[in-house]
Coordinates of C-alpha atoms in Angstrom, one line a residue:
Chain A
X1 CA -17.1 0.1 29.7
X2 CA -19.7 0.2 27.7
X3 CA -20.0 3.8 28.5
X4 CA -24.1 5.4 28.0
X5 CA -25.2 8.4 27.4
X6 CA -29.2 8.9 27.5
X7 CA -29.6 12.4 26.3
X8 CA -33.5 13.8 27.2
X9 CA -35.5 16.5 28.2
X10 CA -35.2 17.8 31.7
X11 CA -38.7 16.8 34.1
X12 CA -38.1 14.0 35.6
X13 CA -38.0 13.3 38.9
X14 CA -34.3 12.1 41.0
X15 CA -36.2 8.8 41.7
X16 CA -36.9 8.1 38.3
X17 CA -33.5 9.3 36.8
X18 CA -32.2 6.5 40.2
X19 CA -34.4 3.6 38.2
X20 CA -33.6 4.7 34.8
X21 CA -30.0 4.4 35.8
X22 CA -30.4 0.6 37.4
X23 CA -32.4 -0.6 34.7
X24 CA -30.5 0.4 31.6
X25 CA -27.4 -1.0 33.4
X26 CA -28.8 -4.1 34.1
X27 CA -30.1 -4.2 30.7
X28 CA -26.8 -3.8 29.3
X29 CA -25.1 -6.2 31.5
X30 CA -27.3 -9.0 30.3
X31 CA -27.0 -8.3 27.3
X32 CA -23.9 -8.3 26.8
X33 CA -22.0 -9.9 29.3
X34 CA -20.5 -6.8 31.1
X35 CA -20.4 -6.7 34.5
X36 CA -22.6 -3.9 35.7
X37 CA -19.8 -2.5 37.6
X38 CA -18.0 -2.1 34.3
X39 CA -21.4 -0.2 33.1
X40 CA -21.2 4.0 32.9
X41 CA -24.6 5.6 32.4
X42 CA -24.5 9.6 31.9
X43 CA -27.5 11.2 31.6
X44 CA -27.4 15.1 29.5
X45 CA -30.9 17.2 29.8
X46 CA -31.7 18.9 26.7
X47 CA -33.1 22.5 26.9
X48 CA -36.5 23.3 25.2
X49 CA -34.5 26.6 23.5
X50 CA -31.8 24.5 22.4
X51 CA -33.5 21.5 20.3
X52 CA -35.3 21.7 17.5
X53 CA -37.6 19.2 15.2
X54 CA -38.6 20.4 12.0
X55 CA -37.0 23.6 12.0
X56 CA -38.7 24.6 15.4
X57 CA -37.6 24.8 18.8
X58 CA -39.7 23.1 20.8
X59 CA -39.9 26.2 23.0
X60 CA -41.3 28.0 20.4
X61 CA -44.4 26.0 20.1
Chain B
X1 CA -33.3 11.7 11.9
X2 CA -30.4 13.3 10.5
X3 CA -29.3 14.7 13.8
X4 CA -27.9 18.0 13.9
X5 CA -25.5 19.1 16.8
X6 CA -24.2 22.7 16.7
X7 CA -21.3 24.0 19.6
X8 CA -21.1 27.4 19.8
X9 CA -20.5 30.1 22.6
X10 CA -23.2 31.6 24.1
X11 CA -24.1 35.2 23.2
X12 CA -26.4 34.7 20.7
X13 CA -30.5 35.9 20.9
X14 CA -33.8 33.9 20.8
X15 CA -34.2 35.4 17.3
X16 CA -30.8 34.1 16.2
X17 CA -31.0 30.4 17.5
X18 CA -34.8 30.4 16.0
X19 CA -33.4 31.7 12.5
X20 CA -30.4 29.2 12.7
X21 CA -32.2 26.1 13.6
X22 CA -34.5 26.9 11.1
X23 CA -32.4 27.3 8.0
X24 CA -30.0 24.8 8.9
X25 CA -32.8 22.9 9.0
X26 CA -33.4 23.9 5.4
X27 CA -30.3 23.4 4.3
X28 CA -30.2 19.6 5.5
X29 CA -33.2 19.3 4.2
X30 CA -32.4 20.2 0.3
X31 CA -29.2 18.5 0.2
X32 CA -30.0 15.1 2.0
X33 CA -33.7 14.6 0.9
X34 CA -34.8 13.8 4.2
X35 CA -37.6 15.7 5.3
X36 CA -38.1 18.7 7.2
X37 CA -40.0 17.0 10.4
X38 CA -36.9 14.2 10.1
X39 CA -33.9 16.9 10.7
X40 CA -33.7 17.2 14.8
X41 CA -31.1 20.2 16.2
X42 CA -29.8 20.8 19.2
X43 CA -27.5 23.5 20.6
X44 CA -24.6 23.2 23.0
X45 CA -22.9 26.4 24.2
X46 CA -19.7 26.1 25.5
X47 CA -18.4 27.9 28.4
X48 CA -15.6 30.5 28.0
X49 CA -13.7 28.9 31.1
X50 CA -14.4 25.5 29.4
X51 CA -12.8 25.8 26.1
X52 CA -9.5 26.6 24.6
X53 CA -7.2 27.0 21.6
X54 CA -3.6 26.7 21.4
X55 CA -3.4 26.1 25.2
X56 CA -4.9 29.3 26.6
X57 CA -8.9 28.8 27.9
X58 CA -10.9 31.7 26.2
X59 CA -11.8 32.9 29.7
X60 CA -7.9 34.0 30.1
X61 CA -7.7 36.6 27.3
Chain C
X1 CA -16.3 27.6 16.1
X2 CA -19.1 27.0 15.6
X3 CA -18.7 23.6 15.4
X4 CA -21.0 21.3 14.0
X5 CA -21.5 17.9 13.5
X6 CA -24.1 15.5 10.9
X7 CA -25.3 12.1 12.1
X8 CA -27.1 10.3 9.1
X9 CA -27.6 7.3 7.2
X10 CA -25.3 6.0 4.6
X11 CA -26.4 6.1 1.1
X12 CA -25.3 10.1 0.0
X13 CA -23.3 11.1 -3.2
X14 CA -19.7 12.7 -2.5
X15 CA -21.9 15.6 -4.5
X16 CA -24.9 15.6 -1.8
X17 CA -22.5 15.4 0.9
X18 CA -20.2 18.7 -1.0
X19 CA -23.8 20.5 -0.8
X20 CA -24.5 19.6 2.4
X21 CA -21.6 21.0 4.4
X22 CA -21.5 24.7 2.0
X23 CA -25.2 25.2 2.5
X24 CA -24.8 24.2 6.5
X25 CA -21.6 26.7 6.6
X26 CA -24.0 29.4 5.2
X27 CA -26.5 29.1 7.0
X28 CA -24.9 29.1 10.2
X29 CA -22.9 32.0 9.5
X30 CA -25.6 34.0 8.2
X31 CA -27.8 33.3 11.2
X32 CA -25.1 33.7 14.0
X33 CA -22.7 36.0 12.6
X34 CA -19.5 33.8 12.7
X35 CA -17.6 33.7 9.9
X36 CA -17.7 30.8 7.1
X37 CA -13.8 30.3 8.0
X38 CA -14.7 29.9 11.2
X39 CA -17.7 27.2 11.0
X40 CA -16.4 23.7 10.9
X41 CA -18.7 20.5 9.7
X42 CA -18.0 16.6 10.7
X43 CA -20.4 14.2 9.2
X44 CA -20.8 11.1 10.8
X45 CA -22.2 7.8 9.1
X46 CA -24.8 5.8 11.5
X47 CA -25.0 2.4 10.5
X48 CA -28.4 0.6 10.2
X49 CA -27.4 -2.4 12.5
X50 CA -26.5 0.0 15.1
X51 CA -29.0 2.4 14.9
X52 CA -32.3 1.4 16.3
X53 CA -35.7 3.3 17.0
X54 CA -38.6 1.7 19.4
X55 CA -36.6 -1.1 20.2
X56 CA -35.8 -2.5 16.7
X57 CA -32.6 -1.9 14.6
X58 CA -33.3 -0.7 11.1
X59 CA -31.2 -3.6 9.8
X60 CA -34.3 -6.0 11.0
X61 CA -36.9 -4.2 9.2
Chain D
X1 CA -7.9 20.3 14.8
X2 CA -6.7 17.7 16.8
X3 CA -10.2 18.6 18.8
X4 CA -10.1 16.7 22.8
X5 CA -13.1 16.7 25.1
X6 CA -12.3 16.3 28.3
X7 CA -15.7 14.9 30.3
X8 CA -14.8 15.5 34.2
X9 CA -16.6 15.6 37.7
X10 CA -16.7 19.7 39.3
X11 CA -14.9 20.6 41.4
X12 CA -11.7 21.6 39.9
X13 CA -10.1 25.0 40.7
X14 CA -9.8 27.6 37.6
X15 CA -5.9 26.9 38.3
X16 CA -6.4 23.7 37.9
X17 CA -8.6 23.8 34.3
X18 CA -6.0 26.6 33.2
X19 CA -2.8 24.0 33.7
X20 CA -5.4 21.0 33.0
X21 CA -5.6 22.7 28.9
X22 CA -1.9 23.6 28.8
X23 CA -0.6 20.5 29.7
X24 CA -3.0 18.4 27.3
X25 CA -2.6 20.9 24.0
X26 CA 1.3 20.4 24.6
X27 CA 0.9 17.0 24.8
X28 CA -1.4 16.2 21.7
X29 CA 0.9 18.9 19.7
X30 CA 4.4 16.9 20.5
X31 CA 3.2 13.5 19.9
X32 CA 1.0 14.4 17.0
X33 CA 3.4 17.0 15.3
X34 CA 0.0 19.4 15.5
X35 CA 0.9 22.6 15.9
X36 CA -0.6 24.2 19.6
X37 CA -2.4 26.7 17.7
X38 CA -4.2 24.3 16.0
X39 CA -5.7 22.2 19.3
X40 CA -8.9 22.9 20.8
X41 CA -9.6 21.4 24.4
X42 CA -13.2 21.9 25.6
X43 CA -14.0 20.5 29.4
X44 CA -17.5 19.3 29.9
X45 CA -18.5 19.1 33.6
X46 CA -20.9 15.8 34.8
X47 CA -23.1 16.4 37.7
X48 CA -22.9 13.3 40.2
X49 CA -27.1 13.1 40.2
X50 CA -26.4 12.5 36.6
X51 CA -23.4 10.0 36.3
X52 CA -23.4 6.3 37.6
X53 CA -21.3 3.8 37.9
X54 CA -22.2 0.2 38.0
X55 CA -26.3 1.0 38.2
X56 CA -25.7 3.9 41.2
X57 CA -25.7 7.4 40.5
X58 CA -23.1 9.3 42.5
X59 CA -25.4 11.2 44.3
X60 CA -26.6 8.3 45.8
X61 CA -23.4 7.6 47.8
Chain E
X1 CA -12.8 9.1 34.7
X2 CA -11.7 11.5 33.1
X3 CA -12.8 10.7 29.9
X4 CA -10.6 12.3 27.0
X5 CA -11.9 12.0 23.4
X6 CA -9.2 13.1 20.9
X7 CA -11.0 13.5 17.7
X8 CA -7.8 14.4 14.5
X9 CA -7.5 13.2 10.6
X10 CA -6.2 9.9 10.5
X11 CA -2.2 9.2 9.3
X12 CA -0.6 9.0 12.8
X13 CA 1.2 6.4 13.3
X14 CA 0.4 3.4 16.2
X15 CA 4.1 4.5 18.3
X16 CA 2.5 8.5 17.1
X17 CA -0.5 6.8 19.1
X18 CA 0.6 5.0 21.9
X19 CA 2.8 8.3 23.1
X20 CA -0.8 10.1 22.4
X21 CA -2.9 8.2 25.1
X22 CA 0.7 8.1 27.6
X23 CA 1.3 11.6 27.7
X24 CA -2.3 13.0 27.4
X25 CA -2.8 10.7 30.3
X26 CA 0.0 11.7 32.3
X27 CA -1.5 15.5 31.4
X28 CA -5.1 15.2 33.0
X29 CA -3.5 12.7 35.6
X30 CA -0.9 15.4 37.2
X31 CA -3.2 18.9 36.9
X32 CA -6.7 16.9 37.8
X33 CA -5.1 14.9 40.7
X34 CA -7.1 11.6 39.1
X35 CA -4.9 8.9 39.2
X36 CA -3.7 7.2 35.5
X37 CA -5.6 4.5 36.3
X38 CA -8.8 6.5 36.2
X39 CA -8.2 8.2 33.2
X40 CA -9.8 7.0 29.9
X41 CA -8.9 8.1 26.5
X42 CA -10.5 7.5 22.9
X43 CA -8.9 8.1 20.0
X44 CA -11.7 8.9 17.2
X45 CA -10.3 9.1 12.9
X46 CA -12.0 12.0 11.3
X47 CA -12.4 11.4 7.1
X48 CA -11.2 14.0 4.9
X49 CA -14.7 13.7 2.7
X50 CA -16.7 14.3 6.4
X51 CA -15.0 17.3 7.6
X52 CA -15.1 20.6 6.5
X53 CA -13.9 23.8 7.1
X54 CA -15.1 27.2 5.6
X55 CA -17.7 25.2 4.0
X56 CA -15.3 22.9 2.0
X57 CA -14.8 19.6 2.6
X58 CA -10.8 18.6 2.9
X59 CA -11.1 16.2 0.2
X60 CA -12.2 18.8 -2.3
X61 CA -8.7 20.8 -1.6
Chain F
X1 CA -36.1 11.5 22.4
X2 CA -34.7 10.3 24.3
X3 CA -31.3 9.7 22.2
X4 CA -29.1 6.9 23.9
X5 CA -26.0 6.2 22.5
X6 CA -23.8 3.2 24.0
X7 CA -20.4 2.6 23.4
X8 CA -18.8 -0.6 23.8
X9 CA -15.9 -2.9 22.5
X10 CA -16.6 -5.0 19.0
X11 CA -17.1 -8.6 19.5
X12 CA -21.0 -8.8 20.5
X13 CA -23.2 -10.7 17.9
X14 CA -25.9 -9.4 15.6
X15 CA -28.1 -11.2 18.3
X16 CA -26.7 -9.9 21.2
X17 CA -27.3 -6.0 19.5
X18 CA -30.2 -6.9 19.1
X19 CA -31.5 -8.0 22.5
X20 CA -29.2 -4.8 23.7
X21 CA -31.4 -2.6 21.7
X22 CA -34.9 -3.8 22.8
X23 CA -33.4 -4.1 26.8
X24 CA -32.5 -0.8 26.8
X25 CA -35.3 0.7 25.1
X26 CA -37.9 -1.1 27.8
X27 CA -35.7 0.3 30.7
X28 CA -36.1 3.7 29.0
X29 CA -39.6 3.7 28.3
X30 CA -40.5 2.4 31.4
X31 CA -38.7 4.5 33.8
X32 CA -38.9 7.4 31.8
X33 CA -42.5 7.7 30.3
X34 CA -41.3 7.6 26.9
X35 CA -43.3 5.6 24.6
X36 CA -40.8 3.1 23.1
X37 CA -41.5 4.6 19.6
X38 CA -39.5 7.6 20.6
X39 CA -36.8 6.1 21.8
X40 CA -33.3 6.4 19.9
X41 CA -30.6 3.9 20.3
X42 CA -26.8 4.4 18.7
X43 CA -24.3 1.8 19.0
X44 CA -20.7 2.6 18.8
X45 CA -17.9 0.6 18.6
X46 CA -14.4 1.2 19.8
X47 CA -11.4 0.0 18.6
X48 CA -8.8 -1.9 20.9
X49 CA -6.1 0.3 19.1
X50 CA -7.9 3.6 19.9
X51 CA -8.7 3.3 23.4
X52 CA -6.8 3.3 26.4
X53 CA -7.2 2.9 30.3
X54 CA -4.2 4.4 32.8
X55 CA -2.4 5.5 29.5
X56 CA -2.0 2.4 27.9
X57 CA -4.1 1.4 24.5
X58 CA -6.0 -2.1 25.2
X59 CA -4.3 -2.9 21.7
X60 CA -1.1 -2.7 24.2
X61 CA -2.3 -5.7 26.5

């Protein structure tokens, strides 16, 4: 704990999913005083079908 | 924002999800006064083999 | 199933929140073909000094 | 209802999931006093390129 | 890991509670082959005037 | 997008959310491409009585 869940679209690239991991935990850490082994980061790629803003699925547009 | 999440199993078309995104959409919409391009939704399906009631996974019956 | 949960502000009248959850259940039924029965609705409160966008939480602005 | 999510690396055998949901509905329904017919279990599966621990994803290991 | 969220109305009591997280954890811990000390439960209250069923929230029954 | 929820123990200041907030949102922007305007932070709190590690509630301790 603290547990994070970063929920985006899918595109990016294994090494930039590796430094998104490393720097949200360290931003966490020093924030709030967790130890980043106590930090859980999971990240959940959204499909273009499934989401929708404004009533439209962004693979509609 | 308000954020929208709907669970369902899969099985439904295109047309469907674009018809349900859209009036749900609607529906937030008129009864929270938040405005169209503020409602987000996403859609999860859920796996047969990953989801049960009363004990028994769907996938079983 | 389907299930389907509401992340929003505060501030809504036990009446807006009544409309809210029979205008979702229609719409989601009507647009999938489950039944109303079968369509359950969670709203969930965000509160504004834990909700942030770009970096600032909305209890700063 | 009571509804439990059960977030989980692969790699489990369908045995396993099958006993994994029995054992967990009978043991929400006898310390709850929830009937079993009234539990849902869903399993969602975390890739290890998507979960990390202490700033590392798994895949990385 | 596992992580278990168990999502029910509130009223249980804390010993109703306390033999919850036990046995659900003993549950995942026996059929996953994670040890207990991996496995991570959260309990989360649902409000009767934020979940609905059939397009009716409980509070209105 | 991206959504990032974080869930963590009570305890941390109004300051401390704060800091948490813009952190996270830099390390998301940055790594991710994201502008930081579309970035979505949630901050969740868990209670001591609801959460348990190895099947006993930290409430327990």
């Amino acid at each position: 704990m603290p547990f994070v869940t970063i929920e985006m679209l899918p595109g990016r690239t294994d090494e930039q999913k590796k430094a998104l991991v490393e720097k949200v935990t360290e931003a966490v850490s020093e924030t709030t005083g967790a130890s980043k082994e106590k930090v859980y980061v999971f990240i959940e790629e959204l499909r273009k079908d499934h989401y929708a803003v404004g009533g439209k699925l962004l693979s509609e547009e």
